[in-house]
Short mmCIF file of C-alpha atoms and ligand atoms in Angstrom, two decimals:
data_model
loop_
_atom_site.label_atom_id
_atom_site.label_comp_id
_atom_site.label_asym_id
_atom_site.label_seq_id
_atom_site.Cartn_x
_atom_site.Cartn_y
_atom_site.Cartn_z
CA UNK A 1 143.43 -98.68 22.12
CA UNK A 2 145.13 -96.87 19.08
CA UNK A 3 146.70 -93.98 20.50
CA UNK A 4 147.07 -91.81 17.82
CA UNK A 5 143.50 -91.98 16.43
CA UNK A 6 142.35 -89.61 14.43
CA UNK A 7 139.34 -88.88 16.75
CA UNK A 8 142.01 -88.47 19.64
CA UNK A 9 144.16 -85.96 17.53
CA UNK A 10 140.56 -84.26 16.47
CA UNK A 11 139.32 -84.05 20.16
CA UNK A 12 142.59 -82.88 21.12
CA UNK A 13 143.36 -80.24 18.91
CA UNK A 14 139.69 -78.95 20.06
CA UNK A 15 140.30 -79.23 23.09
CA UNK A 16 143.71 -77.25 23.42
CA UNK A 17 141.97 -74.17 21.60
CA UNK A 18 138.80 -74.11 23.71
CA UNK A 19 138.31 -71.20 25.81
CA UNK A 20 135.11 -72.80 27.89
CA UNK A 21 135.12 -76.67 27.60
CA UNK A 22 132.23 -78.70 29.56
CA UNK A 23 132.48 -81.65 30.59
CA UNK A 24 129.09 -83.59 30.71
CA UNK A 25 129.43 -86.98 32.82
CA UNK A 26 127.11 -89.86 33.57
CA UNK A 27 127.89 -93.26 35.91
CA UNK A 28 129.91 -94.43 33.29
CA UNK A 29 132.90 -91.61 34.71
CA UNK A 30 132.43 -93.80 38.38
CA UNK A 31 132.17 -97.30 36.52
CA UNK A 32 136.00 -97.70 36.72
CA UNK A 33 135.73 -96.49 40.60
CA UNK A 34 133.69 -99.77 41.19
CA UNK A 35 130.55 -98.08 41.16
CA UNK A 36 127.56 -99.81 39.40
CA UNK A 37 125.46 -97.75 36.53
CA UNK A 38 122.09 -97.65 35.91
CA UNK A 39 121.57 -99.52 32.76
CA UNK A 40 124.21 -101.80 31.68
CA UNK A 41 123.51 -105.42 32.01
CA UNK A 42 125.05 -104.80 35.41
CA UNK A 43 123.62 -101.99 36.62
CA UNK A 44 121.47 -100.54 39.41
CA UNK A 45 118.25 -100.48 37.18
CA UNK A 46 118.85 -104.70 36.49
CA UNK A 47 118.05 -105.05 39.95
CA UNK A 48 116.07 -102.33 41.23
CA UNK A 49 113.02 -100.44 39.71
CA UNK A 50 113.62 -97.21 39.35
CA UNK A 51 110.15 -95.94 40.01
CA UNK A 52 110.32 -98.22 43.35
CA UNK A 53 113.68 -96.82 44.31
CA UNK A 54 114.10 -93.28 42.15
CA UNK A 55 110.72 -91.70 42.90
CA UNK A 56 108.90 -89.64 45.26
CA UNK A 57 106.07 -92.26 44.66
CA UNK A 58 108.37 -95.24 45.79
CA UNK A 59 109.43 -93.84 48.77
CA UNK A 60 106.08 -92.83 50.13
CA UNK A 61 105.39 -96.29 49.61
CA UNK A 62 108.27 -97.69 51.13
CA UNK A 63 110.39 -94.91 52.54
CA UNK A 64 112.59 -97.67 54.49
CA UNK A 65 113.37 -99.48 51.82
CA UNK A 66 114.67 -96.91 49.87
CA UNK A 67 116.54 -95.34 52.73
CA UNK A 68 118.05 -98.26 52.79
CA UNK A 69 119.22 -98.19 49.15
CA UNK A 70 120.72 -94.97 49.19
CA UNK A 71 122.73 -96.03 52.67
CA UNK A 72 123.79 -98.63 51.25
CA UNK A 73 124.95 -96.70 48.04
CA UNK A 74 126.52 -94.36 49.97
CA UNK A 75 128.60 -96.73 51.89
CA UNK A 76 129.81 -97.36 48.60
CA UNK A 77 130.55 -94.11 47.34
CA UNK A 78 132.53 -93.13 50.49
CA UNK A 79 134.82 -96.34 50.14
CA UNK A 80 135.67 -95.80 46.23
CA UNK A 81 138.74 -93.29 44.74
CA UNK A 82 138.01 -91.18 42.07
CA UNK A 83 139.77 -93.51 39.07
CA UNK A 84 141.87 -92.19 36.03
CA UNK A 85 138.92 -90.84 34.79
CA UNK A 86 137.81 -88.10 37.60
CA UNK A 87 141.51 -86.66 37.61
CA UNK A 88 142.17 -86.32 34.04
CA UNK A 89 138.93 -83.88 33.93
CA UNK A 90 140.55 -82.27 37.44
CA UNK A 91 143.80 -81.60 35.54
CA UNK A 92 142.21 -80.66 32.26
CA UNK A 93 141.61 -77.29 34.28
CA UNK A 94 145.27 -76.39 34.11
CA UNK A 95 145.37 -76.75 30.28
CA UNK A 96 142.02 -74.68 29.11
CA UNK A 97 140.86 -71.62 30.81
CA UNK A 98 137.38 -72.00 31.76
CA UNK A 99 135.70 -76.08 32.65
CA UNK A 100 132.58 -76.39 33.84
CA UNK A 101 131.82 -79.93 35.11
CA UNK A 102 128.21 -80.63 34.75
CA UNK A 103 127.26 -84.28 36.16
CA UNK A 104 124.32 -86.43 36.64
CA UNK A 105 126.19 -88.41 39.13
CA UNK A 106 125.35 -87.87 42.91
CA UNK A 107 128.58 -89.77 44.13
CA UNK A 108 130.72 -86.53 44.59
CA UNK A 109 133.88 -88.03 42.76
CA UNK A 110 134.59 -85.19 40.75
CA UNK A 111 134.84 -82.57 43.86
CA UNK A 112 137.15 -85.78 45.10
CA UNK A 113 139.14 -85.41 42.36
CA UNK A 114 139.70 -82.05 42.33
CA UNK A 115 137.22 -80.46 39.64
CA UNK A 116 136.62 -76.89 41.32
CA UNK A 117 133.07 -76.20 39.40
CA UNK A 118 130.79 -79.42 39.24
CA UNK A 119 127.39 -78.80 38.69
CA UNK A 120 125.06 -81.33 39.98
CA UNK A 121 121.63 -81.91 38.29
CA UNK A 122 120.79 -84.64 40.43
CA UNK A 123 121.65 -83.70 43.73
CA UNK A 124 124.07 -85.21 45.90
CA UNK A 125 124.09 -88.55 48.06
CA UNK A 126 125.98 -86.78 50.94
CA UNK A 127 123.19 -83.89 51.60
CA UNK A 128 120.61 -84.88 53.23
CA UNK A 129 117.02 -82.86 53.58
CA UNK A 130 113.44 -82.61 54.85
CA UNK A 131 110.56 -84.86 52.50
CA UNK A 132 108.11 -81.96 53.79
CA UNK A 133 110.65 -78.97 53.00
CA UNK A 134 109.46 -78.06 56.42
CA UNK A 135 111.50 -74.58 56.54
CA UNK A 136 111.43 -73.72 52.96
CA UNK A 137 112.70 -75.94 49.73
CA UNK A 138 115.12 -77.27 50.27
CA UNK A 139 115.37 -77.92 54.21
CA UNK A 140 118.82 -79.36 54.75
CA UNK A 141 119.44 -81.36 57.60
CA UNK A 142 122.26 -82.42 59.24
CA UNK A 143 124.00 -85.69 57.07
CA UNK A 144 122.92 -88.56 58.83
CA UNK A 145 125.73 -91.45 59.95
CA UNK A 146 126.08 -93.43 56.50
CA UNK A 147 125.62 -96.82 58.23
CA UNK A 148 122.65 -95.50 59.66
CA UNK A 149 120.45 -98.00 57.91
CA UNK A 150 117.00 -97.05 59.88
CA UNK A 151 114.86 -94.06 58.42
CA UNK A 152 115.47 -90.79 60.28
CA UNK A 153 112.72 -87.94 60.63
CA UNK A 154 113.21 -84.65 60.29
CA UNK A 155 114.56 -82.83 63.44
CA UNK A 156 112.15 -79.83 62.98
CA UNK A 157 108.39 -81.63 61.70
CA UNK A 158 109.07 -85.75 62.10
CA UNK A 159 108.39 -86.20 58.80
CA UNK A 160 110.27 -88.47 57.00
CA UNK A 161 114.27 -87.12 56.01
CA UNK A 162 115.77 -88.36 52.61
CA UNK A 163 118.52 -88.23 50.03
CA UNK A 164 118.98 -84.51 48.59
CA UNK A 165 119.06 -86.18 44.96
CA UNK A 166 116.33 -85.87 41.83
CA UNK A 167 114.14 -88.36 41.78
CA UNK A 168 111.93 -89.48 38.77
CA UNK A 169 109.31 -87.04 38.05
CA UNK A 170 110.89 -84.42 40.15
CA UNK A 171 112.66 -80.89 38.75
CA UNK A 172 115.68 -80.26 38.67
CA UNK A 173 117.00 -77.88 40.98
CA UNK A 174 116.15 -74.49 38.78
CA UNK A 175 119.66 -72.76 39.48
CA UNK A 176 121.46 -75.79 38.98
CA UNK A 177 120.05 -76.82 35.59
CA UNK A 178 119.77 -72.67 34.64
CA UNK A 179 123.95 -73.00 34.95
CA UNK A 180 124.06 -75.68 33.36
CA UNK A 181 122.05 -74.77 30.28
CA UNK A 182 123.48 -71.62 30.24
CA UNK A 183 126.77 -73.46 30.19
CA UNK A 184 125.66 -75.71 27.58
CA UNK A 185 125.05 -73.08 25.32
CA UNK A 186 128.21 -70.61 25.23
CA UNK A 187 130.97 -73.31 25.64
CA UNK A 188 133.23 -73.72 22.72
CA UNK A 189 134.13 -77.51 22.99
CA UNK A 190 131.47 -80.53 25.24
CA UNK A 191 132.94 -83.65 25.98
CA UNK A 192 130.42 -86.49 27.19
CA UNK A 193 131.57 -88.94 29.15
CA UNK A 194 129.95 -92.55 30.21
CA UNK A 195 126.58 -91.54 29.51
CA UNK A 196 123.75 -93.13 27.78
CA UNK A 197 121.64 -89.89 27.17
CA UNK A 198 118.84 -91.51 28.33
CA UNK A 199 117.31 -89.30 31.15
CA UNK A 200 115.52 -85.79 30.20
CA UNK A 201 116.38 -82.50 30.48
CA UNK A 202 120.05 -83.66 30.99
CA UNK A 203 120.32 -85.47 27.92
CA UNK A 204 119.75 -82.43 26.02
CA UNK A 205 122.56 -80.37 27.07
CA UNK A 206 124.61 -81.86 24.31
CA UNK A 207 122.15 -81.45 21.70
CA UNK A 208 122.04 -76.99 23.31
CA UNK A 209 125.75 -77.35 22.85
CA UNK A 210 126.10 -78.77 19.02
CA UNK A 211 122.98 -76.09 18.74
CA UNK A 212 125.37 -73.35 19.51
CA UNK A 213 128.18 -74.72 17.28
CA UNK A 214 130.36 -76.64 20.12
CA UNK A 215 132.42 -79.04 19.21
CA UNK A 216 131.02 -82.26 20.83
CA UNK A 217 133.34 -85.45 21.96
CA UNK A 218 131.57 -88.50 23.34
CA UNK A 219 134.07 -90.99 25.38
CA UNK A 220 132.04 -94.12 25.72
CA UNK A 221 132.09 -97.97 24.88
CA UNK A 222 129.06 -98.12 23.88
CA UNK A 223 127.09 -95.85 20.83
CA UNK A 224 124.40 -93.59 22.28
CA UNK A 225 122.27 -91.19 20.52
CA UNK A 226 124.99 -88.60 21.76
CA UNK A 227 127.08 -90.16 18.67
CA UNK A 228 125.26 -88.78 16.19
CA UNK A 229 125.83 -85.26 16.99
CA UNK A 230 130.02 -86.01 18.31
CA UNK A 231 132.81 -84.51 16.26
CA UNK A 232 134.72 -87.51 17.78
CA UNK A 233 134.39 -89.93 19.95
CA UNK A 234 136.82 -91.77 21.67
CA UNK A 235 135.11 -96.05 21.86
CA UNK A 236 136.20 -97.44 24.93
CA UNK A 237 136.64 -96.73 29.31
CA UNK A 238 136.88 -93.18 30.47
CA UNK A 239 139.42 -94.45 32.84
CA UNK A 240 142.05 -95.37 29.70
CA UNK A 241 141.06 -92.70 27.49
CA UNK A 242 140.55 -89.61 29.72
CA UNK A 243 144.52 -89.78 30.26
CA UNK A 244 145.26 -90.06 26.48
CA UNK A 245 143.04 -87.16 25.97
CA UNK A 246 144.96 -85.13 28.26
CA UNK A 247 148.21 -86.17 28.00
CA UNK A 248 147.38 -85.39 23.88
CA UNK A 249 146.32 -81.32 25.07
CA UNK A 250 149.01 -81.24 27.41
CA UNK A 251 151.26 -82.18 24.11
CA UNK A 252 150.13 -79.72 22.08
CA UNK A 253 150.13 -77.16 25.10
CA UNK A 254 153.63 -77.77 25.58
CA UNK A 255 154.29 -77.51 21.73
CA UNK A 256 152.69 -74.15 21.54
CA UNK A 257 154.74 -72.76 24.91
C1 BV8 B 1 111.89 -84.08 35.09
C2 BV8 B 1 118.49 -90.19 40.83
C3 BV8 B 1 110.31 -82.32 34.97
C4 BV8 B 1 119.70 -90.04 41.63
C5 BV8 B 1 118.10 -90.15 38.48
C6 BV8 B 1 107.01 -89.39 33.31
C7 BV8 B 1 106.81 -88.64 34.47
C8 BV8 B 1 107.74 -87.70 34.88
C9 BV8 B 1 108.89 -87.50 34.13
C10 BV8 B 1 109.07 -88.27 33.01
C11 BV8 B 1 108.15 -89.19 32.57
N1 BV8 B 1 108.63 -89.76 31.43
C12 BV8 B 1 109.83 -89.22 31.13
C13 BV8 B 1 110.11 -88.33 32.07
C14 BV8 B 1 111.27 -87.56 32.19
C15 BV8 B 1 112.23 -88.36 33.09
C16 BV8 B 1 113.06 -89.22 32.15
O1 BV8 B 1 113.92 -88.72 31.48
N2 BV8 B 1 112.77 -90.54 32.10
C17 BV8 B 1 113.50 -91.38 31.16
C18 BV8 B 1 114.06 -92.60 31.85
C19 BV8 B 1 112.56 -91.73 30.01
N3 BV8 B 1 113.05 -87.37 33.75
C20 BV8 B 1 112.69 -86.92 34.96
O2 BV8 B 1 111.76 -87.33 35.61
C21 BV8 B 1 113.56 -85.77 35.45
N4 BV8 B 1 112.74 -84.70 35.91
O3 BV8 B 1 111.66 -84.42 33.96
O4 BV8 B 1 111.31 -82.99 35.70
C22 BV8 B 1 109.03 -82.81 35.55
C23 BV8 B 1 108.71 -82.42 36.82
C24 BV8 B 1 107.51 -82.83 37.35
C25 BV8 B 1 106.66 -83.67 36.62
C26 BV8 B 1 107.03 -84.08 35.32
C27 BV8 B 1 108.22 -83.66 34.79
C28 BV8 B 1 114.41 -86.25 36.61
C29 BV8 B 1 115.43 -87.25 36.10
C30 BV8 B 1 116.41 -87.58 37.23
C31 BV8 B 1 116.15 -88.98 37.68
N5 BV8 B 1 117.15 -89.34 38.68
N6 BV8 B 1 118.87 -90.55 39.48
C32 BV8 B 1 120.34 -91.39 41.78
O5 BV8 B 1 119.77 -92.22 42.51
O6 BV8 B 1 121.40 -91.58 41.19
S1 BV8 B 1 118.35 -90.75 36.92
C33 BV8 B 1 119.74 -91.66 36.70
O7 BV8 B 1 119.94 -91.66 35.27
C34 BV8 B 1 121.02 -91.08 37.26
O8 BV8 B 1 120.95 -89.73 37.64
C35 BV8 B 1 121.94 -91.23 36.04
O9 BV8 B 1 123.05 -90.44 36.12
C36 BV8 B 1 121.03 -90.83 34.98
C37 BV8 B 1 121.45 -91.02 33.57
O10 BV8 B 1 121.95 -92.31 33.45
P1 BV8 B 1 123.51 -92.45 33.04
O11 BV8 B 1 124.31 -91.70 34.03
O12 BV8 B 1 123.67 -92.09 31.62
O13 BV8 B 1 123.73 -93.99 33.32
P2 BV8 B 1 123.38 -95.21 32.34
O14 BV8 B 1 123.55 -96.46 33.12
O15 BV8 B 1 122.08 -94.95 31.65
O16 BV8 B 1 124.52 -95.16 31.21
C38 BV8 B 1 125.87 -95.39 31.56
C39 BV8 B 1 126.71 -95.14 30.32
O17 BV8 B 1 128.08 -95.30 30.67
C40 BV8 B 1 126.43 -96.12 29.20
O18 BV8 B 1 126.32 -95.42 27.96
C41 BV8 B 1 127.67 -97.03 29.19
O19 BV8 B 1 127.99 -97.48 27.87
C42 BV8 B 1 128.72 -96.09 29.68
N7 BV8 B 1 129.88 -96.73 30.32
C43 BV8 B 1 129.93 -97.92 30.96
N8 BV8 B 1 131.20 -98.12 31.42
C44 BV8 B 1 131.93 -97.04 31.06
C45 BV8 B 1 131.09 -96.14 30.36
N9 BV8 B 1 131.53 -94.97 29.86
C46 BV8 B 1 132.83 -94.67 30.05
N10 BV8 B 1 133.70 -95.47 30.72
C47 BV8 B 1 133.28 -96.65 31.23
N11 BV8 B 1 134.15 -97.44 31.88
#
């Protein structure tokens, strides 16, 4: 990793005279936690199909199953750190006044790591409500034992209780994604980490951003259609270059002190 790329210096430099920087994450943040993503040859989607396991259709056909999946998943979550990654964004909140985390992960790592505002578009693993929205939407019920691996009704109606996440075909929860937009949309610098930009609306918060002249920085291995609109973008693990990135603003911090 060349440490003094010029798409490091640009991204830093942008970085250290933000005023509102967003950080936009996808399950490429958690990879380096041991967490699995959705579409790499590895990932969650190679194994499991989405619309079986990621949608309100799926589940009514086979709510156990896909209780299952999410226990399982959330066993997970609990026994993984937040990695290199999750804390550089934490600490980035000492250097720039304003950073809004907006994620489309449901693991909880960044609160883990310290971020203080994470907006989550797809819900969390670790909240837990009524399929019926019994007592209003959302009804949240109490978080069920995560090695509880048989389905659990609701306390109130009986009907079946699942994952507080967005599934396939779902909204988005309307304050959540009226933040984040907003968000997207007056921030002066986005940087997009370990996402494909695959999944709608949330893959157009970058595009809102560039829109409203921000400065976009992918960090990613891979190219995504993201790239096309970055300023920079840093090629490789969030884990290694998240630290360089702030280590490079703290530099120029210090400089200016
Ligand atoms: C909606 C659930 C309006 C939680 C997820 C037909 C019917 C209905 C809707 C649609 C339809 N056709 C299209 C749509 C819209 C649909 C959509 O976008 N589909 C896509 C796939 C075509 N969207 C929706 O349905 C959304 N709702 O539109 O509502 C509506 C309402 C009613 C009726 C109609 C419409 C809801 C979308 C939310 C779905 N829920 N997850 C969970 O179980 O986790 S999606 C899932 O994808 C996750 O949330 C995930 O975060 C998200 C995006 O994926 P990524 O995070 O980007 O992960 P991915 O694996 O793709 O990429 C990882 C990246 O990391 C890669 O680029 C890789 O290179 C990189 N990477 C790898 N290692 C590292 C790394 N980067 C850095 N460091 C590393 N070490």
């Amino acid at each position: 990793m060349n440490r003094h790329g010029h798409d490091l210096d640009r991204a830093a430099a942008t970085l250290a005279s933000a005023a509102h920087l967003v950080v936009f994450t996808g399950s490429g943040v958690s990879k380096e936690s041991g967490l699995a993503t959705f579409r790499d040859v590895d990932g969650a989607w190679a194994q499991y199909d989405p619309m079986d396991y990621a949608s309100p259709q799926g589940f009514r056909r086979n709510p156990q199953g896909v209780w299952e999946w999410y226990a399982q998943r959330r066993q997970q979550m609990l026994e993984v750190e937040p990695n290199p990654a999750h804390l550089a964004i934490a600490a980035l909140e000492n250097l720039i006044a304003e950073v809004t985390v907006i994620t489309q992960n449901i693991d909880g790592l960044h609160q883990r790591a310290g971020s203080s505002r994470v907006l989550e578009l797809h819900g969390n693993i670790h909240r837990y409500k009524c399929s019926r929205h019994c007592r209003g939407e959302p009804t949240y019920l109490p978080t069920p034992d995560p090695f509880e691996e048989t389905l659990q009704p609701c306390p109130y109606c009986g009907a079946h209780a699942r994952p507080d996440v967005v599934w396939f075909g779902e909204s988005l929860p309307p304050d959540v994604w009226e933040a984040a937009a907003f968000a997207a949309m007056t921030c002066d610098a986005m940087l997009v980490v370990g996402t494909s930009g695959a999944v709608e609306p949330a893959a157009s918060l970058p595009r809102y951003a560039r829109q409203h002249r921000a400065f976009i920085v992918e960090v990613n291995p891979e190219t995504t259609p993201i790239t096309q609109i970055a300023g920079a973008a840093l090629r490789g693990p969030a884990g290694e270059w998240m630290p360089a990135l702030l280590e490079a603003v703290r530099d120029i911090h210090d400089a200016q002190a």
